[in-house]
JSON list of C-alpha atoms in Angstrom, two decimals:
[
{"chain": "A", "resi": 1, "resn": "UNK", "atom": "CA", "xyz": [9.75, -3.72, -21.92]},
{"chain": "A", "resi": 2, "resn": "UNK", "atom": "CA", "xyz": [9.35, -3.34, -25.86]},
{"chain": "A", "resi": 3, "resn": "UNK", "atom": "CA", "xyz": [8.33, -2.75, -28.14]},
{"chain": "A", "resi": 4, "resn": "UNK", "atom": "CA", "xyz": [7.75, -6.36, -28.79]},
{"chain": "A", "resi": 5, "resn": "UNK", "atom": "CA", "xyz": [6.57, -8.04, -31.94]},
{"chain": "A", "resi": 6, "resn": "UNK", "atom": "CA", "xyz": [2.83, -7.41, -32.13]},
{"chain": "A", "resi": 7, "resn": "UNK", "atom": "CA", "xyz": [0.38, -9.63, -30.44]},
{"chain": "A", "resi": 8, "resn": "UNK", "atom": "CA", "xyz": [-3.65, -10.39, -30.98]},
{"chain": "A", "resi": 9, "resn": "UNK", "atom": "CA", "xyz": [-4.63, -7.32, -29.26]},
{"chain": "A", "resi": 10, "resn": "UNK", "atom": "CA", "xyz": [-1.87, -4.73, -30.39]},
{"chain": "A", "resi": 11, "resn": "UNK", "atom": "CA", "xyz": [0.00, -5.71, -28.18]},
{"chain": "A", "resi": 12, "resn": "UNK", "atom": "CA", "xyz": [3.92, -4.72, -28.21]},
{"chain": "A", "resi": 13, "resn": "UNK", "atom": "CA", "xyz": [4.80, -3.62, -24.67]},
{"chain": "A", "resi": 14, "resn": "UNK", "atom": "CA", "xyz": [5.24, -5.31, -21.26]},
{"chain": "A", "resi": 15, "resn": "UNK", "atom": "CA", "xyz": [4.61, -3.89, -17.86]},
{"chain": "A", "resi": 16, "resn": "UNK", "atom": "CA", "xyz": [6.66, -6.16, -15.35]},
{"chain": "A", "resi": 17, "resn": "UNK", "atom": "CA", "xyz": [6.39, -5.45, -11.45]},
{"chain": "A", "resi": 18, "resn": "UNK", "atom": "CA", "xyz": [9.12, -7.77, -9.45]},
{"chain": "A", "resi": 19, "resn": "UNK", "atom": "CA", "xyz": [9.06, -7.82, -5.26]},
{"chain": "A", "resi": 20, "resn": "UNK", "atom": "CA", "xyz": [12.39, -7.42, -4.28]},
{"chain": "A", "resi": 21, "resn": "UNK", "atom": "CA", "xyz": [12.14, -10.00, -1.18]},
{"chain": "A", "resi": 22, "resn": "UNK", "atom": "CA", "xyz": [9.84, -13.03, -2.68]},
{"chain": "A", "resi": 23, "resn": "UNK", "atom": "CA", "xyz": [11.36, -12.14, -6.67]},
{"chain": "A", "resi": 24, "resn": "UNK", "atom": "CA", "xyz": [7.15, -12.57, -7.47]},
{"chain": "A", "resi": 25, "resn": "UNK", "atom": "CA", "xyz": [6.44, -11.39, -11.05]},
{"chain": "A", "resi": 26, "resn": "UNK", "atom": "CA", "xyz": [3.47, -9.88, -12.11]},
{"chain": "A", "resi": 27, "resn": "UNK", "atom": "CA", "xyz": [3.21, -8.42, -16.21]},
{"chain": "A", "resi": 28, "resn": "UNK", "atom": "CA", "xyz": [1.06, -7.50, -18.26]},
{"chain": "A", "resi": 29, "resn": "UNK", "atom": "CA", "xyz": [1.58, -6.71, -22.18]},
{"chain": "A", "resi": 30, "resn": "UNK", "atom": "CA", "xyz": [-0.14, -3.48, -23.16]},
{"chain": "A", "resi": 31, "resn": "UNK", "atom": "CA", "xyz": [-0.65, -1.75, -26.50]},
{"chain": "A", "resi": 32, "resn": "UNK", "atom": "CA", "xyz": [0.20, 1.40, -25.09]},
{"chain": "A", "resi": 33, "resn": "UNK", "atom": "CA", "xyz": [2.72, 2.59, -22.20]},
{"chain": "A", "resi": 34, "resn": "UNK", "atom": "CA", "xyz": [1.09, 5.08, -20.94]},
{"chain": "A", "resi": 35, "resn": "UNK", "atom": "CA", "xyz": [1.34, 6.51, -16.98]},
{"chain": "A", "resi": 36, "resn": "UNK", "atom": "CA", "xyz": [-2.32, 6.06, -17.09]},
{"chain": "A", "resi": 37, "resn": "UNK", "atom": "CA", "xyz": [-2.12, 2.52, -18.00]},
{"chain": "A", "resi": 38, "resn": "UNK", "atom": "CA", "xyz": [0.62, 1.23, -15.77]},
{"chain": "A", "resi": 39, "resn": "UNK", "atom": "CA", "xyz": [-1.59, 3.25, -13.07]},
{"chain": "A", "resi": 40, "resn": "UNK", "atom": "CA", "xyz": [-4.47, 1.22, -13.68]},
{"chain": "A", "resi": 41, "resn": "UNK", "atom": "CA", "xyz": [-1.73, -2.23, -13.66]},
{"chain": "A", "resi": 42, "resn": "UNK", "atom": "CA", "xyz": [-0.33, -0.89, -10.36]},
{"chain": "A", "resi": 43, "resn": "UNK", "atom": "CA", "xyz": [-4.06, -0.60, -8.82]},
{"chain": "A", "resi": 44, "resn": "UNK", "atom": "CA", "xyz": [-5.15, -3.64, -10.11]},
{"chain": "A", "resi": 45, "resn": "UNK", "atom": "CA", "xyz": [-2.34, -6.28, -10.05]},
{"chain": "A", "resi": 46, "resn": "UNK", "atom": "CA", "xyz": [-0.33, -4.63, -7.23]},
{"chain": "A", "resi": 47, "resn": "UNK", "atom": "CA", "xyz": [-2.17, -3.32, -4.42]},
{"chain": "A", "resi": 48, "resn": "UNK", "atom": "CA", "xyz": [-5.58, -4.48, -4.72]},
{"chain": "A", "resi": 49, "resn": "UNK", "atom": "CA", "xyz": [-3.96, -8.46, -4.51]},
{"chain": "A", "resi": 50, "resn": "UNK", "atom": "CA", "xyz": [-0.66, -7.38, -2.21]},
{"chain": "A", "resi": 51, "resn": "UNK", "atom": "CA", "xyz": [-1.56, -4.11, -0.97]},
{"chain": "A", "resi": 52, "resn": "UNK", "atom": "CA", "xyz": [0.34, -0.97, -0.53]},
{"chain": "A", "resi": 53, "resn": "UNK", "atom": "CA", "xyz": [4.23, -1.46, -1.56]},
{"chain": "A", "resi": 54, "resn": "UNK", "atom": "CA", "xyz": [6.50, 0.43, 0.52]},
{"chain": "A", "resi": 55, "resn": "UNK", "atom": "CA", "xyz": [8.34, 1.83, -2.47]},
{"chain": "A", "resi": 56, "resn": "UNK", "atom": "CA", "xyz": [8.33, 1.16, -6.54]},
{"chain": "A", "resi": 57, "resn": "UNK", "atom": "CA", "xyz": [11.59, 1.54, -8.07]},
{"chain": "A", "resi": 58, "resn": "UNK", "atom": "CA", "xyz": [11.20, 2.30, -11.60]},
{"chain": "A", "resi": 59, "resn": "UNK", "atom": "CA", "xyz": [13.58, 2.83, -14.54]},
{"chain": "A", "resi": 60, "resn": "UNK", "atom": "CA", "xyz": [12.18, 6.48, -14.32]},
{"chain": "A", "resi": 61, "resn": "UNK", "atom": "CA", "xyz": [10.41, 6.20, -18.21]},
{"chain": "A", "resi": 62, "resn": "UNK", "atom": "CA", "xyz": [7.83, 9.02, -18.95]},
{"chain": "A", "resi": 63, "resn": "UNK", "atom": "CA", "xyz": [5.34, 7.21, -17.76]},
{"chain": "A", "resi": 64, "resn": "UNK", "atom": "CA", "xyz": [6.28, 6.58, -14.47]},
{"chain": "A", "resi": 65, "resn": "UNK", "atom": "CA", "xyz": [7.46, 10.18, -13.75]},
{"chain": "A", "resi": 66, "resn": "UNK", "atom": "CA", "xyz": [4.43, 11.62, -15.25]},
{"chain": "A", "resi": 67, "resn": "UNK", "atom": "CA", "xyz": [2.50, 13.84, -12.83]},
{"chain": "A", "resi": 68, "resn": "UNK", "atom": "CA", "xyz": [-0.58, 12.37, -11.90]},
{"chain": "A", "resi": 69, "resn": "UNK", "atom": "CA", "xyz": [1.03, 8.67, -11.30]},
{"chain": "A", "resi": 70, "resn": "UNK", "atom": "CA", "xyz": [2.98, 10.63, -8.93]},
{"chain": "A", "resi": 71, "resn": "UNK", "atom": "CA", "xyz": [0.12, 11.90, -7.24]},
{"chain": "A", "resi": 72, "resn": "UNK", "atom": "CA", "xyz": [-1.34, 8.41, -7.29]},
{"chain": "A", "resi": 73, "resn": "UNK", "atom": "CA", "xyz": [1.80, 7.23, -5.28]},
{"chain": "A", "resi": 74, "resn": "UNK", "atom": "CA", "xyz": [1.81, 9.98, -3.21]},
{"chain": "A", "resi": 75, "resn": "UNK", "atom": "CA", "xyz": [-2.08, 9.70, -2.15]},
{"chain": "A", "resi": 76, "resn": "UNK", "atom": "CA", "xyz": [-1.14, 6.17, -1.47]},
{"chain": "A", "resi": 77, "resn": "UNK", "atom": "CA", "xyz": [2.16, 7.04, 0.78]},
{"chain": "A", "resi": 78, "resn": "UNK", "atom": "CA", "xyz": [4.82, 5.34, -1.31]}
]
């Protein structure tokens, strides 16, 4: 989401994962959206606490069809 109004740390975007079963929500506002950040968000506040999703549905944004995310994903099997 955003950009938002800025925040303390130049902050104006929000990553937001939802599970589609339990409707869970994990975010975190960025400063950037960059595939590298929401990478680093998907590491650490999706699989290292959940583990592996079987499949992220995204609203297909640069960042998340970027190359190397998608070889992230793929390495991982989703």
């Amino acid at each position: 989401l955003g950009p938002l109004p800025l925040t303390k740390g130049q902050c104006k975007f929000l990553v937001v994962a939802v599970d589609y079963f339990t409707k869970w929500i994990e975010a975190k506002p960025l400063a950037t959206i960059t595939a590298s950040n929401v990478q680093k968000f998907v590491w650490k506040n999706i699989i290292t606490r959940f583990g592996i999703p079987y499949a992220i549905i995204s609203d297909n944004g640069l960042q998340f069809t970027d190359k190397k995310f998608n070889n992230f994903l793929e390495n991982l099997g989703i």
